[in-house]
Tab-separated table of C-alpha atoms in Angstrom:
chain	number	residue	atom	x	y	z
A	26	UNK	CA	81.597	-13.249	-35.138
A	27	UNK	CA	83.893	-13.955	-37.774
A	28	UNK	CA	84.452	-18.114	-38.307
A	29	UNK	CA	87.848	-18.889	-37.120
A	30	UNK	CA	89.686	-21.715	-39.100
A	31	UNK	CA	92.674	-22.014	-37.093
A	32	UNK	CA	92.119	-22.419	-33.196
A	33	UNK	CA	93.299	-23.938	-30.155
A	34	UNK	CA	91.483	-26.789	-28.735
A	35	UNK	CA	91.418	-28.570	-25.864
A	36	UNK	CA	90.735	-32.477	-23.619
A	37	UNK	CA	89.884	-31.197	-20.243
A	38	UNK	CA	90.374	-34.645	-19.588
A	39	UNK	CA	89.732	-35.837	-15.488
A	40	UNK	CA	90.712	-37.644	-13.189
A	41	UNK	CA	88.767	-40.318	-10.764
A	42	UNK	CA	85.335	-39.334	-9.208
A	43	UNK	CA	84.563	-41.251	-6.529
A	44	UNK	CA	80.740	-41.628	-5.093
A	45	UNK	CA	80.886	-39.555	-2.338
A	46	UNK	CA	82.420	-36.157	-3.758
A	47	UNK	CA	80.820	-33.772	-4.588
A	48	UNK	CA	79.041	-32.104	-8.288
A	49	UNK	CA	80.006	-28.990	-6.721
A	50	UNK	CA	83.999	-30.258	-6.100
A	51	UNK	CA	83.331	-31.906	-9.677
A	52	UNK	CA	82.767	-28.523	-10.779
A	53	UNK	CA	85.432	-26.816	-9.276
A	54	UNK	CA	87.906	-29.511	-10.813
A	55	UNK	CA	86.368	-28.670	-13.949
A	56	UNK	CA	86.719	-24.617	-13.395
A	57	UNK	CA	90.084	-25.219	-13.162
A	58	UNK	CA	91.208	-27.053	-16.344
A	59	UNK	CA	88.695	-23.969	-17.540
A	60	UNK	CA	91.099	-21.004	-16.365
A	61	UNK	CA	93.944	-22.942	-17.821
A	62	UNK	CA	92.675	-23.617	-21.065
A	63	UNK	CA	91.942	-19.584	-20.855
A	64	UNK	CA	95.556	-19.058	-19.989
A	65	UNK	CA	96.154	-20.719	-22.920
A	66	UNK	CA	94.249	-18.387	-25.158
A	67	UNK	CA	92.105	-22.381	-26.162
A	68	UNK	CA	88.914	-22.186	-27.851
A	69	UNK	CA	87.418	-25.400	-27.863
A	70	UNK	CA	87.137	-27.319	-24.822
A	71	UNK	CA	85.912	-30.523	-24.224
A	72	UNK	CA	85.332	-32.347	-21.068
A	73	UNK	CA	84.769	-35.944	-20.092
A	74	UNK	CA	80.996	-38.534	-20.517
A	75	UNK	CA	78.907	-38.424	-17.324
A	76	UNK	CA	81.598	-35.573	-15.711
A	77	UNK	CA	79.742	-34.582	-12.917
A	78	UNK	CA	79.797	-37.801	-11.250
A	79	UNK	CA	81.442	-41.166	-11.062
A	80	UNK	CA	80.712	-43.759	-13.841
A	81	UNK	CA	77.307	-44.906	-11.775
A	82	UNK	CA	76.346	-48.038	-13.972
A	83	UNK	CA	78.805	-49.989	-12.330
A	84	UNK	CA	76.235	-49.928	-9.553
A	85	UNK	CA	73.493	-51.507	-9.191
A	86	UNK	CA	71.096	-49.463	-7.234
A	87	UNK	CA	67.894	-50.302	-6.511
A	88	UNK	CA	66.853	-46.944	-4.314
A	89	UNK	CA	65.105	-44.211	-6.550
A	90	UNK	CA	65.980	-41.993	-4.880
A	91	UNK	CA	69.638	-42.393	-4.624
A	92	UNK	CA	69.120	-42.928	-8.539
A	93	UNK	CA	67.722	-39.871	-8.854
A	94	UNK	CA	71.342	-38.024	-7.541
A	95	UNK	CA	72.546	-38.700	-10.992
A	96	UNK	CA	70.728	-37.318	-13.383
A	97	UNK	CA	69.743	-33.505	-14.437
A	98	UNK	CA	66.393	-31.952	-15.231
A	99	UNK	CA	67.826	-30.072	-17.416
A	100	UNK	CA	70.874	-28.644	-18.338
A	101	UNK	CA	72.872	-27.479	-14.918
A	102	UNK	CA	72.808	-24.117	-14.958
A	103	UNK	CA	73.223	-23.154	-11.399
A	104	UNK	CA	75.674	-25.628	-10.581
A	105	UNK	CA	78.590	-24.252	-13.313
A	106	UNK	CA	77.283	-20.866	-13.363
A	107	UNK	CA	80.841	-19.758	-12.929
A	108	UNK	CA	82.195	-21.683	-15.761
A	109	UNK	CA	79.165	-20.414	-18.163
A	110	UNK	CA	80.622	-16.855	-16.813
A	111	UNK	CA	84.178	-17.340	-17.665
A	112	UNK	CA	82.747	-19.275	-20.978
A	113	UNK	CA	81.155	-15.110	-21.961
A	114	UNK	CA	83.777	-13.206	-20.575
A	115	UNK	CA	86.842	-15.715	-22.871
A	116	UNK	CA	84.406	-16.459	-25.985
A	117	UNK	CA	84.999	-20.387	-25.534
A	118	UNK	CA	83.078	-23.066	-26.844
A	119	UNK	CA	83.141	-26.223	-23.869
A	120	UNK	CA	81.038	-29.395	-24.420
A	121	UNK	CA	80.408	-31.754	-21.066
A	122	UNK	CA	78.474	-34.688	-20.538
A	123	UNK	CA	75.840	-35.436	-17.318
A	124	UNK	CA	72.562	-37.893	-16.860
A	125	UNK	CA	69.253	-35.846	-17.953
A	126	UNK	CA	65.956	-37.133	-17.247
A	127	UNK	CA	63.681	-35.337	-20.193
A	128	UNK	CA	60.083	-36.294	-18.559
A	129	UNK	CA	61.492	-38.981	-17.006
A	130	UNK	CA	63.311	-40.366	-19.699
A	131	UNK	CA	67.092	-41.303	-18.646
A	132	UNK	CA	69.100	-40.380	-21.215
A	133	UNK	CA	73.538	-40.263	-21.189
A	134	UNK	CA	73.513	-36.516	-22.810
A	135	UNK	CA	76.654	-34.150	-24.136
A	136	UNK	CA	75.713	-30.247	-24.443
A	137	UNK	CA	78.147	-27.472	-26.480
A	138	UNK	CA	77.838	-24.032	-24.520
A	139	UNK	CA	78.484	-20.577	-26.511
A	140	UNK	CA	80.000	-18.020	-25.767
A	141	UNK	CA	76.783	-16.322	-24.959
A	142	UNK	CA	76.132	-18.741	-22.741
A	143	UNK	CA	73.773	-20.569	-24.189
A	144	UNK	CA	73.314	-23.946	-25.482
A	145	UNK	CA	73.329	-24.378	-29.287
A	146	UNK	CA	73.736	-27.936	-29.563
A	147	UNK	CA	72.774	-31.478	-28.177
A	148	UNK	CA	73.419	-34.358	-28.462
A	149	UNK	CA	72.348	-38.399	-26.950
A	150	UNK	CA	74.009	-40.962	-26.413
A	151	UNK	CA	72.675	-44.228	-29.382
A	152	UNK	CA	75.615	-46.952	-28.782
A	153	UNK	CA	74.237	-47.234	-25.152
A	154	UNK	CA	76.958	-50.814	-24.085
A	155	UNK	CA	76.591	-53.285	-21.149
A	156	UNK	CA	73.949	-54.786	-20.276
A	157	UNK	CA	70.141	-54.983	-18.695
A	158	UNK	CA	70.140	-57.374	-15.433
A	159	UNK	CA	72.085	-57.252	-12.490
A	160	UNK	CA	75.044	-59.470	-13.354
A	161	UNK	CA	76.841	-60.986	-9.873
A	162	UNK	CA	79.576	-62.937	-11.097
A	163	UNK	CA	80.735	-59.566	-12.529
A	164	UNK	CA	83.663	-56.924	-10.250
A	165	UNK	CA	81.422	-54.809	-11.439
A	166	UNK	CA	78.436	-53.553	-14.054
A	167	UNK	CA	77.765	-51.861	-16.693
A	168	UNK	CA	74.198	-51.123	-16.710
A	169	UNK	CA	74.060	-48.359	-19.278
A	170	UNK	CA	70.813	-50.304	-21.129
A	171	UNK	CA	69.226	-50.417	-17.623
A	172	UNK	CA	69.310	-47.025	-16.911
A	173	UNK	CA	69.448	-45.290	-19.440
A	174	UNK	CA	67.474	-44.979	-22.777
A	175	UNK	CA	68.810	-44.908	-26.368
A	176	UNK	CA	68.766	-41.436	-27.862
A	177	UNK	CA	66.648	-39.849	-29.709
A	178	UNK	CA	68.249	-36.756	-31.128
A	179	UNK	CA	70.425	-38.987	-34.328
A	180	UNK	CA	73.647	-37.742	-34.701
A	181	UNK	CA	73.365	-33.224	-35.316
A	182	UNK	CA	75.646	-31.500	-36.444
A	183	UNK	CA	76.236	-27.829	-35.314
A	184	UNK	CA	77.504	-24.803	-36.918
A	185	UNK	CA	79.633	-22.504	-34.906
A	186	UNK	CA	81.955	-19.716	-35.015
A	187	UNK	CA	85.013	-23.053	-34.952
A	188	UNK	CA	83.303	-25.121	-37.761
A	189	UNK	CA	80.807	-27.237	-38.187
A	190	UNK	CA	80.276	-29.443	-34.604
A	191	UNK	CA	79.481	-33.239	-33.765
A	192	UNK	CA	79.080	-35.108	-30.803
A	193	UNK	CA	79.246	-38.885	-29.821
A	194	UNK	CA	79.775	-40.717	-26.302
A	195	UNK	CA	81.669	-42.909	-25.221
A	196	UNK	CA	81.578	-46.397	-27.422
A	197	UNK	CA	79.451	-44.357	-30.183
A	198	UNK	CA	83.140	-44.004	-30.866
A	199	UNK	CA	84.150	-47.577	-31.337
A	200	UNK	CA	81.307	-47.462	-34.446
A	201	UNK	CA	82.426	-46.126	-37.754
A	202	UNK	CA	78.757	-45.657	-38.794
A	203	UNK	CA	79.097	-42.203	-36.282
A	204	UNK	CA	81.404	-40.464	-38.042
A	205	UNK	CA	80.789	-41.303	-41.543
A	206	UNK	CA	76.310	-39.899	-41.043
A	207	UNK	CA	78.419	-37.066	-39.700
A	208	UNK	CA	81.351	-36.419	-42.050
A	209	UNK	CA	78.303	-36.505	-44.866
A	210	UNK	CA	76.590	-33.398	-43.084
A	211	UNK	CA	79.641	-31.842	-43.609
A	212	UNK	CA	80.832	-32.110	-39.641
A	213	UNK	CA	84.772	-30.600	-39.030
A	214	UNK	CA	85.365	-31.524	-35.684
A	215	UNK	CA	84.200	-34.351	-33.833
A	216	UNK	CA	84.177	-33.842	-29.784
A	217	UNK	CA	83.658	-37.358	-27.339
A	218	UNK	CA	83.897	-38.227	-24.125
A	219	UNK	CA	84.099	-41.370	-22.534
A	220	UNK	CA	84.648	-43.640	-19.625
A	221	UNK	CA	85.978	-47.133	-20.347
A	222	UNK	CA	86.794	-49.949	-17.510
A	223	UNK	CA	90.709	-51.205	-18.343
A	224	UNK	CA	89.063	-54.557	-17.525
A	225	UNK	CA	86.056	-55.622	-19.814
A	226	UNK	CA	85.343	-58.554	-17.602
A	227	UNK	CA	83.285	-60.995	-21.207
A	228	UNK	CA	86.921	-60.725	-22.848
A	229	UNK	CA	89.904	-60.104	-20.174
A	230	UNK	CA	92.501	-61.871	-23.203
A	231	UNK	CA	91.685	-57.670	-24.735
A	232	UNK	CA	92.738	-56.265	-21.084
A	233	UNK	CA	96.034	-55.538	-22.452
A	234	UNK	CA	94.829	-53.399	-25.832
A	235	UNK	CA	92.733	-51.785	-24.008
A	236	UNK	CA	94.430	-48.294	-24.516
A	237	UNK	CA	95.623	-49.176	-28.398
A	238	UNK	CA	91.486	-50.181	-29.081
A	239	UNK	CA	91.287	-46.977	-28.246
A	240	UNK	CA	93.174	-44.721	-30.421
A	241	UNK	CA	92.683	-47.192	-33.280
A	242	UNK	CA	88.865	-46.864	-34.056
A	243	UNK	CA	89.203	-42.567	-33.674
A	244	UNK	CA	92.311	-42.532	-35.492
A	245	UNK	CA	91.056	-44.697	-38.284
A	246	UNK	CA	87.916	-42.632	-38.426
A	247	UNK	CA	89.487	-39.330	-38.372
A	248	UNK	CA	91.802	-40.529	-40.901
A	249	UNK	CA	88.357	-42.025	-43.106
A	250	UNK	CA	86.470	-39.171	-42.786
A	251	UNK	CA	88.788	-35.885	-43.452
A	252	UNK	CA	87.456	-35.187	-39.513
A	253	UNK	CA	89.438	-33.473	-36.341
A	254	UNK	CA	88.686	-35.542	-33.458
A	255	UNK	CA	88.701	-33.985	-30.353
A	256	UNK	CA	88.259	-37.012	-26.877
A	257	UNK	CA	87.832	-36.880	-23.320
A	258	UNK	CA	88.720	-39.137	-20.816
A	259	UNK	CA	87.041	-39.720	-17.323
A	260	UNK	CA	90.765	-41.385	-16.037
A	261	UNK	CA	92.704	-43.225	-13.387
A	262	UNK	CA	91.582	-45.564	-10.314
A	263	UNK	CA	87.950	-44.897	-9.591
A	264	UNK	CA	86.198	-46.707	-6.609
A	265	UNK	CA	89.003	-49.606	-7.668
A	266	UNK	CA	87.387	-49.001	-11.138
A	267	UNK	CA	90.519	-48.822	-13.522
A	268	UNK	CA	89.576	-46.333	-16.071
A	269	UNK	CA	92.071	-45.999	-18.945
A	270	UNK	CA	93.510	-42.489	-20.043
A	271	UNK	CA	94.672	-41.273	-23.311
A	272	UNK	CA	92.729	-37.875	-23.802
A	273	UNK	CA	93.678	-37.133	-27.222
A	274	UNK	CA	93.471	-34.910	-30.480
A	275	UNK	CA	93.165	-36.462	-33.745
A	276	UNK	CA	94.015	-35.062	-36.707
A	277	UNK	CA	92.146	-35.418	-40.350
A	278	UNK	CA	95.618	-36.932	-41.197
A	279	UNK	CA	94.573	-39.916	-37.922
A	280	UNK	CA	97.570	-38.937	-36.964
A	281	UNK	CA	97.908	-38.238	-32.404
A	282	UNK	CA	98.670	-34.856	-32.251
A	283	UNK	CA	98.163	-34.006	-28.511
A	284	UNK	CA	98.124	-37.485	-25.751
A	285	UNK	CA	97.319	-37.027	-22.161
A	286	UNK	CA	100.655	-38.147	-20.030
A	287	UNK	CA	98.513	-39.077	-16.927
A	288	UNK	CA	95.332	-40.333	-16.217
A	289	UNK	CA	94.567	-37.545	-13.656
A	290	UNK	CA	92.868	-34.038	-14.505
A	291	UNK	CA	94.946	-32.828	-17.393
A	292	UNK	CA	94.436	-30.325	-20.314
A	293	UNK	CA	95.553	-31.672	-23.207
A	294	UNK	CA	96.517	-28.929	-26.050
A	295	UNK	CA	96.307	-28.361	-29.751
A	296	UNK	CA	96.166	-26.312	-32.696
A	297	UNK	CA	93.388	-27.433	-35.106
A	298	UNK	CA	93.131	-26.465	-38.704
A	299	UNK	CA	89.883	-27.107	-41.042
A	300	UNK	CA	92.002	-26.346	-44.089
A	301	UNK	CA	93.031	-29.947	-43.137
A	302	UNK	CA	89.590	-31.232	-43.779
A	303	UNK	CA	90.091	-30.291	-47.201
A	304	UNK	CA	92.886	-31.586	-47.970
A	305	UNK	CA	91.546	-35.189	-47.076
A	306	UNK	CA	88.084	-34.786	-48.461
A	307	UNK	CA	88.883	-32.968	-51.591
A	308	UNK	CA	91.485	-36.114	-51.934
A	309	UNK	CA	92.089	-39.124	-50.495
A	310	UNK	CA	88.437	-39.586	-49.477
A	311	UNK	CA	86.400	-37.195	-52.065
A	312	UNK	CA	82.835	-38.624	-51.594
A	313	UNK	CA	81.505	-36.978	-53.727
A	314	UNK	CA	83.895	-37.900	-56.469
A	315	UNK	CA	84.455	-42.014	-54.699
A	316	UNK	CA	81.688	-42.870	-52.955
A	317	UNK	CA	79.580	-45.897	-54.341
A	318	UNK	CA	75.854	-46.050	-51.832
A	319	UNK	CA	74.339	-47.672	-54.144
A	320	UNK	CA	76.406	-50.915	-53.473
A	321	UNK	CA	76.260	-50.211	-48.903
A	322	UNK	CA	72.383	-51.243	-48.267
A	323	UNK	CA	73.095	-53.613	-46.211
A	324	UNK	CA	74.378	-50.975	-44.126
A	325	UNK	CA	71.263	-49.946	-43.204
A	326	UNK	CA	68.540	-52.908	-44.012
A	327	UNK	CA	67.614	-53.477	-40.897
A	328	UNK	CA	67.347	-57.295	-39.031
A	329	UNK	CA	64.421	-58.452	-37.811
C-alpha cells in the first residue's frame, strides 16, 4: 500500500475503569470507539496507557496472584480478537497500552497493530514515576517503580503506511529527551497514552496546573521537533481518584487541533498532514543546519 501523507487520526480516550470492571467489558468499550473511528474513516487510533484495567499502581497489592491478574504474558490477541478483525478489515493502525510480563519481568508496554493484524512495534516505558515502597501518608499510591521495570527497548521508531511512528507512555511525555531522540530518527508522529491524577500529593500547589502542564510539555515538544503528537488519556473519577482528561492531537506547529470535551469515553479526531513536519524541520528547527551537539555533552554525562 502506498504511504499516506495526509490521513485522519484519533485519540480514543477512555473514561474511568473501576477495579471490578472486567477486561472484556473494557475491550467492548474500546471496540465501540473503534467502530466510531471507522465511520470517520480514521487510519490511526490511539488508546491510553494500561487501558485494559484500572490504574492498579495506585494500590499496594501484597497478593502475587491478585497482582498477576493485571498483567499479560503476551499481546492479548484473543481478548481483542473483534478489534483486530476490524483493524484488518478497515485498514487501520491502532496503538494501546497494557501491563506486560516477559519471562517474569514486568513492563508498562505499548504496541502498534497494523491492518494485517501483526504487531509492528513495541515500546516499554522508560521514565517510571512514583515510588517503590508503601507510603501510608498518601491518599493513594503511585507504585510504578514497584510493579514495573524500566523499559529495555529504547525509543524505537517504526516505518508504516502512515509515516514513521514512535511511542512513549505517560511520564515519558514530560521529558524533552524523549521527543528529541525520536525526532533524530525521523519520527513524524508520536503516539502516547497516560493516566494522570489531578491531585499530586507531594506538591498539591500544582494541582490546578495539571491540565496546563499536560498540554505544555507536549505542545512544546511537537513544535521543537516538528512532529505530530497524539495523546490519549484514561480520565474521570476512577475509584475515588480523579484523573485528568485533555486527550488531544497536536500539530508540528505546537497547536492543539483537537481536544476532548469530556472525561468519559470519547473519540478525538483530526486530519494529520505529514508535510507540516517538513515546514518546521526545514526552517525553524533544521537539525542539520542549526544543532550544535558538541555543546550538549552534559546531557549524556552519567552522574554517579
